[in-house]
PDB file of C-alpha atoms in Angstrom:
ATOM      1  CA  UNK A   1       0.000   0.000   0.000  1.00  0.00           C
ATOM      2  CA  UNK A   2       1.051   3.352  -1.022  1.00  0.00           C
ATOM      3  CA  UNK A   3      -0.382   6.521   0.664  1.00  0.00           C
ATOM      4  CA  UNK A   4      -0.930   9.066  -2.192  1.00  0.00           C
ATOM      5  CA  UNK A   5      -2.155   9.222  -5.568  1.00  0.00           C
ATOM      6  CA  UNK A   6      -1.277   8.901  -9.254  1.00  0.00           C
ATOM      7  CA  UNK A   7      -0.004  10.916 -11.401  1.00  0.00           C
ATOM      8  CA  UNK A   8      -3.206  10.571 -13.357  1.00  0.00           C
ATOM      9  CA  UNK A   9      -5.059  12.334 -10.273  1.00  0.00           C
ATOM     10  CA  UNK A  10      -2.761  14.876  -9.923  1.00  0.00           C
ATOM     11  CA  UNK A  11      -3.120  15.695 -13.846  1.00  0.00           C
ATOM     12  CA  UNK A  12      -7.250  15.347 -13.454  1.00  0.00           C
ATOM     13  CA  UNK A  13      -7.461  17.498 -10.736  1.00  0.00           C
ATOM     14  CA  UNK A  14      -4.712  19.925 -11.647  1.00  0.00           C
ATOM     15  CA  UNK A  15      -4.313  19.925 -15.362  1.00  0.00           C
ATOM     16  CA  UNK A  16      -1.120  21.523 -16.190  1.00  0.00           C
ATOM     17  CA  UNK A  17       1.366  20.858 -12.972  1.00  0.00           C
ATOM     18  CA  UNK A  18       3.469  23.791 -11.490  1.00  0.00           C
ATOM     19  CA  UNK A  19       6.908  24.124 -13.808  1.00  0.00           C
ATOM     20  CA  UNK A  20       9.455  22.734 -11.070  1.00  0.00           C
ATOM     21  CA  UNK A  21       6.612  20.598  -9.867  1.00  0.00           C
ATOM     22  CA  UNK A  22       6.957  18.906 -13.327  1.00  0.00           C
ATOM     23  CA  UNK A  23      10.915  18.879 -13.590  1.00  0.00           C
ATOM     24  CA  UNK A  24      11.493  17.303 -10.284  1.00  0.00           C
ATOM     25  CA  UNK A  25       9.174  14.648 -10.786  1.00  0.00           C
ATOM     26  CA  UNK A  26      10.210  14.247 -14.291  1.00  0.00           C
ATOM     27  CA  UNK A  27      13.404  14.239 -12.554  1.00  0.00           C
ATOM     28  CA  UNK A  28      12.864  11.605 -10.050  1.00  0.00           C
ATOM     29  CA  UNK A  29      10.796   9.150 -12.653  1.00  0.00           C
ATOM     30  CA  UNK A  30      14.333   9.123 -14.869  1.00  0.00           C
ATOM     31  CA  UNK A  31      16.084   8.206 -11.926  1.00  0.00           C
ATOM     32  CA  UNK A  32      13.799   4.988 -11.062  1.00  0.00           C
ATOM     33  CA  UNK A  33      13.905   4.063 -14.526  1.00  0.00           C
ATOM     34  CA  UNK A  34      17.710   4.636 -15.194  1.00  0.00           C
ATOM     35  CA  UNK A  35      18.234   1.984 -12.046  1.00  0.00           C
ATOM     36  CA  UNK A  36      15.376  -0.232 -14.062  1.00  0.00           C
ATOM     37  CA  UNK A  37      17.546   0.163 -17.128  1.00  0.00           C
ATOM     38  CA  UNK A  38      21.055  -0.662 -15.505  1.00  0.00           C
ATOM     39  CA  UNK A  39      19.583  -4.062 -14.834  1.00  0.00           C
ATOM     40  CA  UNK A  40      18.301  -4.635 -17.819  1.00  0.00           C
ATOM     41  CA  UNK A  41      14.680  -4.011 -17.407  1.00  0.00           C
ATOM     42  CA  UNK A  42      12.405  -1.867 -19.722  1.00  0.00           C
ATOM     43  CA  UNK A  43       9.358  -0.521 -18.348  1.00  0.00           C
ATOM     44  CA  UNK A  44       7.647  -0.805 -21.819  1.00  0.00           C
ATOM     45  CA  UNK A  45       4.695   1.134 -20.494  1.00  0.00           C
ATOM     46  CA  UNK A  46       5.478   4.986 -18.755  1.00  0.00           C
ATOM     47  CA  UNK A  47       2.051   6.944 -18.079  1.00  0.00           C
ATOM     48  CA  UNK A  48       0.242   8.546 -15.325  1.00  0.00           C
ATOM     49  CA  UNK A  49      -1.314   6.252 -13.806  1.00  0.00           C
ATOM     50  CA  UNK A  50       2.083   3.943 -13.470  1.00  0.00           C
ATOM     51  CA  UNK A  51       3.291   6.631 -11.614  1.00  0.00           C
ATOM     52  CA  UNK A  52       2.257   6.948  -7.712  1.00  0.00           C
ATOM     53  CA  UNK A  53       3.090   9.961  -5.659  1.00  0.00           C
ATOM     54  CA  UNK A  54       3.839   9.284  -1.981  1.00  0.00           C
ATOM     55  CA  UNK A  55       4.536  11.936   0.158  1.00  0.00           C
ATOM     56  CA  UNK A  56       5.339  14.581  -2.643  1.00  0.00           C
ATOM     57  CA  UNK A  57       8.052  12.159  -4.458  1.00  0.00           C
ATOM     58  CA  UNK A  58       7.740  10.161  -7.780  1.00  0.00           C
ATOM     59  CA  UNK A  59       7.566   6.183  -8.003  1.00  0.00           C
ATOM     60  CA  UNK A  60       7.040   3.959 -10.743  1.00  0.00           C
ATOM     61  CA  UNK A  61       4.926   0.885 -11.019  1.00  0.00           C
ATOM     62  CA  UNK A  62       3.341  -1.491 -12.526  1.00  0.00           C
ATOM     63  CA  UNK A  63       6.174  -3.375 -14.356  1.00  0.00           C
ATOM     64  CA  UNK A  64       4.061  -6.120 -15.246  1.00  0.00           C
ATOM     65  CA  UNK A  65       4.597  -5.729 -18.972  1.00  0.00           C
ATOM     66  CA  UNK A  66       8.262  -5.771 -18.287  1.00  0.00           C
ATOM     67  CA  UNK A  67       8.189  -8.867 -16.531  1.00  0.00           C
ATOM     68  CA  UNK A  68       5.952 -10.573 -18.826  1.00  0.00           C
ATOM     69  CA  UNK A  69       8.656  -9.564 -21.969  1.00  0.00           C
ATOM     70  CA  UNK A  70      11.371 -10.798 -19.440  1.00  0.00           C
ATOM     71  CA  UNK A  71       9.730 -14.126 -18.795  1.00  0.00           C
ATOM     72  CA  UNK A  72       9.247 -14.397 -22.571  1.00  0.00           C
ATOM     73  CA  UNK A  73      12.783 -14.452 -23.081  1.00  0.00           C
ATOM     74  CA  UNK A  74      12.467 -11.021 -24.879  1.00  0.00           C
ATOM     75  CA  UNK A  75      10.751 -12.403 -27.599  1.00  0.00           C
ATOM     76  CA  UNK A  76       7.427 -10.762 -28.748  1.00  0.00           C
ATOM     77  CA  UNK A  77       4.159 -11.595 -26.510  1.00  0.00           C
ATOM     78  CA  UNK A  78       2.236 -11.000 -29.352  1.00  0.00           C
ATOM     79  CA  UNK A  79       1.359 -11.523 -33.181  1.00  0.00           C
ATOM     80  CA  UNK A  80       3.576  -9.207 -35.681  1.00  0.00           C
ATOM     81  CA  UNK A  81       2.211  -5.382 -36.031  1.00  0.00           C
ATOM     82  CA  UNK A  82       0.274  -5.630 -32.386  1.00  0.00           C
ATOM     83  CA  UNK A  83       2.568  -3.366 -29.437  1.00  0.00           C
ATOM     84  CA  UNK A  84       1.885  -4.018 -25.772  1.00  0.00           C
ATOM     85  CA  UNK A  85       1.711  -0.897 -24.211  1.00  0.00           C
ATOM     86  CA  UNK A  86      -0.385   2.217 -24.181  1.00  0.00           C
ATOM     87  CA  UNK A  87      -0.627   4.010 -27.242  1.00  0.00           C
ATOM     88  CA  UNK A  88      -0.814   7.454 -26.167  1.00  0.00           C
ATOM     89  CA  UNK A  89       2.517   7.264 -24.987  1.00  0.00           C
ATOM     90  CA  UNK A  90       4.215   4.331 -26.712  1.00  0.00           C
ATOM     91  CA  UNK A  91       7.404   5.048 -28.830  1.00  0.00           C
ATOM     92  CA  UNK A  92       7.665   4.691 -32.893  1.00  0.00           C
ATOM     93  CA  UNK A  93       9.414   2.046 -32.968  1.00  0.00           C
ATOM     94  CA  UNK A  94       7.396   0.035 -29.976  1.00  0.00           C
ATOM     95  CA  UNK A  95       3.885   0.854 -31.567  1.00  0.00           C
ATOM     96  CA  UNK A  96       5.079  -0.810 -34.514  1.00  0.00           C
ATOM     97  CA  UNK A  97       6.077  -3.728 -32.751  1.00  0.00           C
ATOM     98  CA  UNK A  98      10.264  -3.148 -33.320  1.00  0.00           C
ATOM     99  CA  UNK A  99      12.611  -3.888 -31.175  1.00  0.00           C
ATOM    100  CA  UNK A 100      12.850  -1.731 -28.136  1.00  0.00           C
ATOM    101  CA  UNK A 101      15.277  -0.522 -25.706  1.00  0.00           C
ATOM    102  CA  UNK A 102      15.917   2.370 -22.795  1.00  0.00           C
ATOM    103  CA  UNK A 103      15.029   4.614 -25.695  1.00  0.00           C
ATOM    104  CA  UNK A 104      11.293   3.773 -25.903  1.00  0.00           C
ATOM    105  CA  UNK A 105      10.896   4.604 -21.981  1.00  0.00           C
ATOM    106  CA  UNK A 106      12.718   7.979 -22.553  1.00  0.00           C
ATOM    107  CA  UNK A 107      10.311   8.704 -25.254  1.00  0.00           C
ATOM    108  CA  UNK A 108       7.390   7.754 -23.381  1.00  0.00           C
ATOM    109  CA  UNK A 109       8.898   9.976 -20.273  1.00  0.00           C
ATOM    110  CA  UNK A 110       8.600  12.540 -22.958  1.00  0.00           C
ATOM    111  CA  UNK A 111       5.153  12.291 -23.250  1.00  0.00           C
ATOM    112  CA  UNK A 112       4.398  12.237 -19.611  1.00  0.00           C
ATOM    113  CA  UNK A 113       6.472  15.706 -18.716  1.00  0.00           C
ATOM    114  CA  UNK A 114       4.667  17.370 -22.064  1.00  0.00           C
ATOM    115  CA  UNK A 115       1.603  16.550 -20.434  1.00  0.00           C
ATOM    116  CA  UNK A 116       2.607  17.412 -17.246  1.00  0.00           C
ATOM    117  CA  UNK A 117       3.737  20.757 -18.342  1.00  0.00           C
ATOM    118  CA  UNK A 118       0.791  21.398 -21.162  1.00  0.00           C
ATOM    119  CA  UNK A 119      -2.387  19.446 -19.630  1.00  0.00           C
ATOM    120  CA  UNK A 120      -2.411  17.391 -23.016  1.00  0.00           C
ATOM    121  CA  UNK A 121      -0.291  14.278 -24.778  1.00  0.00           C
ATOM    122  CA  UNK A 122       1.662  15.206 -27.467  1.00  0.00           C
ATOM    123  CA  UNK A 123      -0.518  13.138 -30.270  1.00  0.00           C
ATOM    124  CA  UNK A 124      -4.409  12.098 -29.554  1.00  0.00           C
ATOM    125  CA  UNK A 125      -6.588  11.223 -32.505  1.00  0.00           C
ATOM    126  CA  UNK A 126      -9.631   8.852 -32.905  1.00  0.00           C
ATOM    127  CA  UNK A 127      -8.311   5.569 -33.171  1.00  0.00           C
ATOM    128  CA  UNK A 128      -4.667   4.131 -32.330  1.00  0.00           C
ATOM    129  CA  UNK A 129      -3.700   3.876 -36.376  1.00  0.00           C
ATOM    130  CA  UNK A 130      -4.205   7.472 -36.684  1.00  0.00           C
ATOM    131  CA  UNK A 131      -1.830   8.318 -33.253  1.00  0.00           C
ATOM    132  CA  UNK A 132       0.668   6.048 -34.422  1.00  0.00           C
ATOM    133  CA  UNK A 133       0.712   7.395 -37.562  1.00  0.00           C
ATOM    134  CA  UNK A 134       1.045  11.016 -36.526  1.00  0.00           C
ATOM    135  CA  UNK A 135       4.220   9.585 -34.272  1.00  0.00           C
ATOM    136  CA  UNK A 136       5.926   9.050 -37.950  1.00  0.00           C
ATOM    137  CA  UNK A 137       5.015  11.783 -39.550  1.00  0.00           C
ATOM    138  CA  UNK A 138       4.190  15.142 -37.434  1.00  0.00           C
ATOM    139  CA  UNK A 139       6.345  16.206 -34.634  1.00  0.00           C
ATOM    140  CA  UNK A 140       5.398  17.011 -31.382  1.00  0.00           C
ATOM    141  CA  UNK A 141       4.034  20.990 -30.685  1.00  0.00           C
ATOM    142  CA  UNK A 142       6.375  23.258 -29.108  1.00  0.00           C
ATOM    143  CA  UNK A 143       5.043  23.163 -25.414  1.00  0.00           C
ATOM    144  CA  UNK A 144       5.130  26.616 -25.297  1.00  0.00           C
ATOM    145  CA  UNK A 145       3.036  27.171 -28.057  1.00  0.00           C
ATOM    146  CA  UNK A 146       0.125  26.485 -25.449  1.00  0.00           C
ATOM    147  CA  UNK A 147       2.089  27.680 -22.175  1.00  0.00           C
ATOM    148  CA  UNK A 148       4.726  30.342 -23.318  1.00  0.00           C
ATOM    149  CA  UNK A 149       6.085  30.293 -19.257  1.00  0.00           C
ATOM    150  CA  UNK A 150       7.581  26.992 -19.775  1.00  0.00           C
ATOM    151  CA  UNK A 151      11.732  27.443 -20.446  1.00  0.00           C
ATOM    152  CA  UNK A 152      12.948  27.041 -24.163  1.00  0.00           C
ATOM    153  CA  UNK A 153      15.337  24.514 -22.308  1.00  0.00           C
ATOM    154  CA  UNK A 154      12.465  22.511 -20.414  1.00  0.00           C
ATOM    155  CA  UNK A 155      10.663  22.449 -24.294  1.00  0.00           C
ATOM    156  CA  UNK A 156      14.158  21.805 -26.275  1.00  0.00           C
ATOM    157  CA  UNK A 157      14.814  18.386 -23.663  1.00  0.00           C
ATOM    158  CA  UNK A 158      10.797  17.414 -24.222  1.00  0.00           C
ATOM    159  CA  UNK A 159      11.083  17.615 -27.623  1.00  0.00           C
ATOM    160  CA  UNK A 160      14.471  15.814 -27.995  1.00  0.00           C
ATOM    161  CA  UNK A 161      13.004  12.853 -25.803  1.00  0.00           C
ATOM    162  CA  UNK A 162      10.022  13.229 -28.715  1.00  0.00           C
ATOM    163  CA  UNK A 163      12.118  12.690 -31.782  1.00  0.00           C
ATOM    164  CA  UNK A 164      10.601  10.122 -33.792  1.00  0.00           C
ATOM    165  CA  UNK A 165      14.384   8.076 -34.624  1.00  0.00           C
ATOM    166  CA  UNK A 166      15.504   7.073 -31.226  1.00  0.00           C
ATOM    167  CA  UNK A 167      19.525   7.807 -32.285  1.00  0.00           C
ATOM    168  CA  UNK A 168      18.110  10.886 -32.033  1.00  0.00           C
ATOM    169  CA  UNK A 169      16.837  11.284 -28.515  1.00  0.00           C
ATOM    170  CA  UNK A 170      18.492  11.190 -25.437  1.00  0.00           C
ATOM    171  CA  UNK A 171      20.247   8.300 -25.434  1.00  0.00           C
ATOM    172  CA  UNK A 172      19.899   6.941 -21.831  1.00  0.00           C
ATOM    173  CA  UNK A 173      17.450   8.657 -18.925  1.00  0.00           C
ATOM    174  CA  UNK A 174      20.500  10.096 -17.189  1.00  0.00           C
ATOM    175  CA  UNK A 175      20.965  12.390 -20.620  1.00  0.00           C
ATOM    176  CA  UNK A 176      17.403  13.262 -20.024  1.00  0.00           C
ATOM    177  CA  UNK A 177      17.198  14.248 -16.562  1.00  0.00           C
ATOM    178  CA  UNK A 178      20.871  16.204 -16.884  1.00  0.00           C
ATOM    179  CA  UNK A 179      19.056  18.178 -19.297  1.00  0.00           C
ATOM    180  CA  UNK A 180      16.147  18.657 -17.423  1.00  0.00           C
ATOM    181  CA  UNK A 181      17.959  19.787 -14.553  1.00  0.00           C
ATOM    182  CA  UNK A 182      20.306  22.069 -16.319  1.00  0.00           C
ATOM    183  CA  UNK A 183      17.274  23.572 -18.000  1.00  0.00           C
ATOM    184  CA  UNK A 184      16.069  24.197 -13.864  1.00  0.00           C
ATOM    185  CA  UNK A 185      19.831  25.314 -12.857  1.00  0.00           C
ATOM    186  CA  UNK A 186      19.652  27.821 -15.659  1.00  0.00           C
ATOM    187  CA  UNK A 187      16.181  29.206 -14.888  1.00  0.00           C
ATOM    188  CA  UNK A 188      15.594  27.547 -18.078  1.00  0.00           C
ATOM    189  CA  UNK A 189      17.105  29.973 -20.571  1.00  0.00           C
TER     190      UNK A 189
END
């Protein structure tokens, strides 16, 4: 048992979280996940509501999709062209059922901290297809095109963990949450 709520309910109730509010928690989610990572686990599915907040400090759940790949030996749990995950913030290359690695968490971090910051995911649409397919082919708003407060830094790190090719993202959650945090060192400038 975990005193607190999600993510999820801090979003609902709040809609776009405080700026540092946002960093530090983004902050604190990279960490978990970079300890995930350096044993060779892959969260596979980032969100709200696989995030709990206990006492004012971030922790991730619900690896159950992890374990399941794990006990599969890494090999698919499912037929080609079908992703396990949730496809709001699943990567590119894990919504088209691709091999994944720390990569597709970083890029679903992404999408948590731009909705943290903006109130909204990055890509929604009517079915999955057509948020998949704007994954490939659109990228992701400027965050401050709907909340000019938020640093060109903060935006610039978001948007990097967004790119649609992960050898262009951060490469590892540490890269992520340096940038982050040197975006919050530098007032964001």
């Amino acid at each position: 048992y975990i005193a607190g709520e999600s993510l999820r309910g801090r979003i609902k109730r709040e809609g776009r979280l405080p700026i540092d509010d946002a960093i530090r928690l983004a902050r604190e989610i990279a960490d978990a996940l970079a300890y995930a990572h350096a044993h060779d686990v892959i969260h596979r599915d980032i969100k709200p509501e696989n995030i709990l907040l206990s006492e004012g400090h971030a922790l991730v759940c619900d690896f159950g999709i992890a374990r399941a790949v794990s006990r599969a030996g890494g090999r698919r749990l499912t037929d080609a062209g079908f992703a396990i995950g949730t496809i709001s913030y699943m990567s590119p290359e894990q919504g088209s059922a691709e091999p994944i690695d720390a990569r597709s968490d970083v890029y679903s971090l992404g999408c948590v901290v731009y909705e943290m910051l903006s109130g909204n995911v990055p890509f929604s649409g009517p079915s999955a297809l057509a948020i998949l397919a704007q994954r490939f082919g659109d990228p992701a708003a400027p965050i401050r095109r709907k909340r000019p407060e938020v640093p060109q830094a903060v935006d610039a790190a978001v948007l990097k963990a967004l790119a649609p090719v992960p050898a262009n993202r951060f490469q590892n959650m540490t890269e992520f949450s340096r940038a982050l945090g040197r975006a919050e060192d530098t007032g964001g400038k």
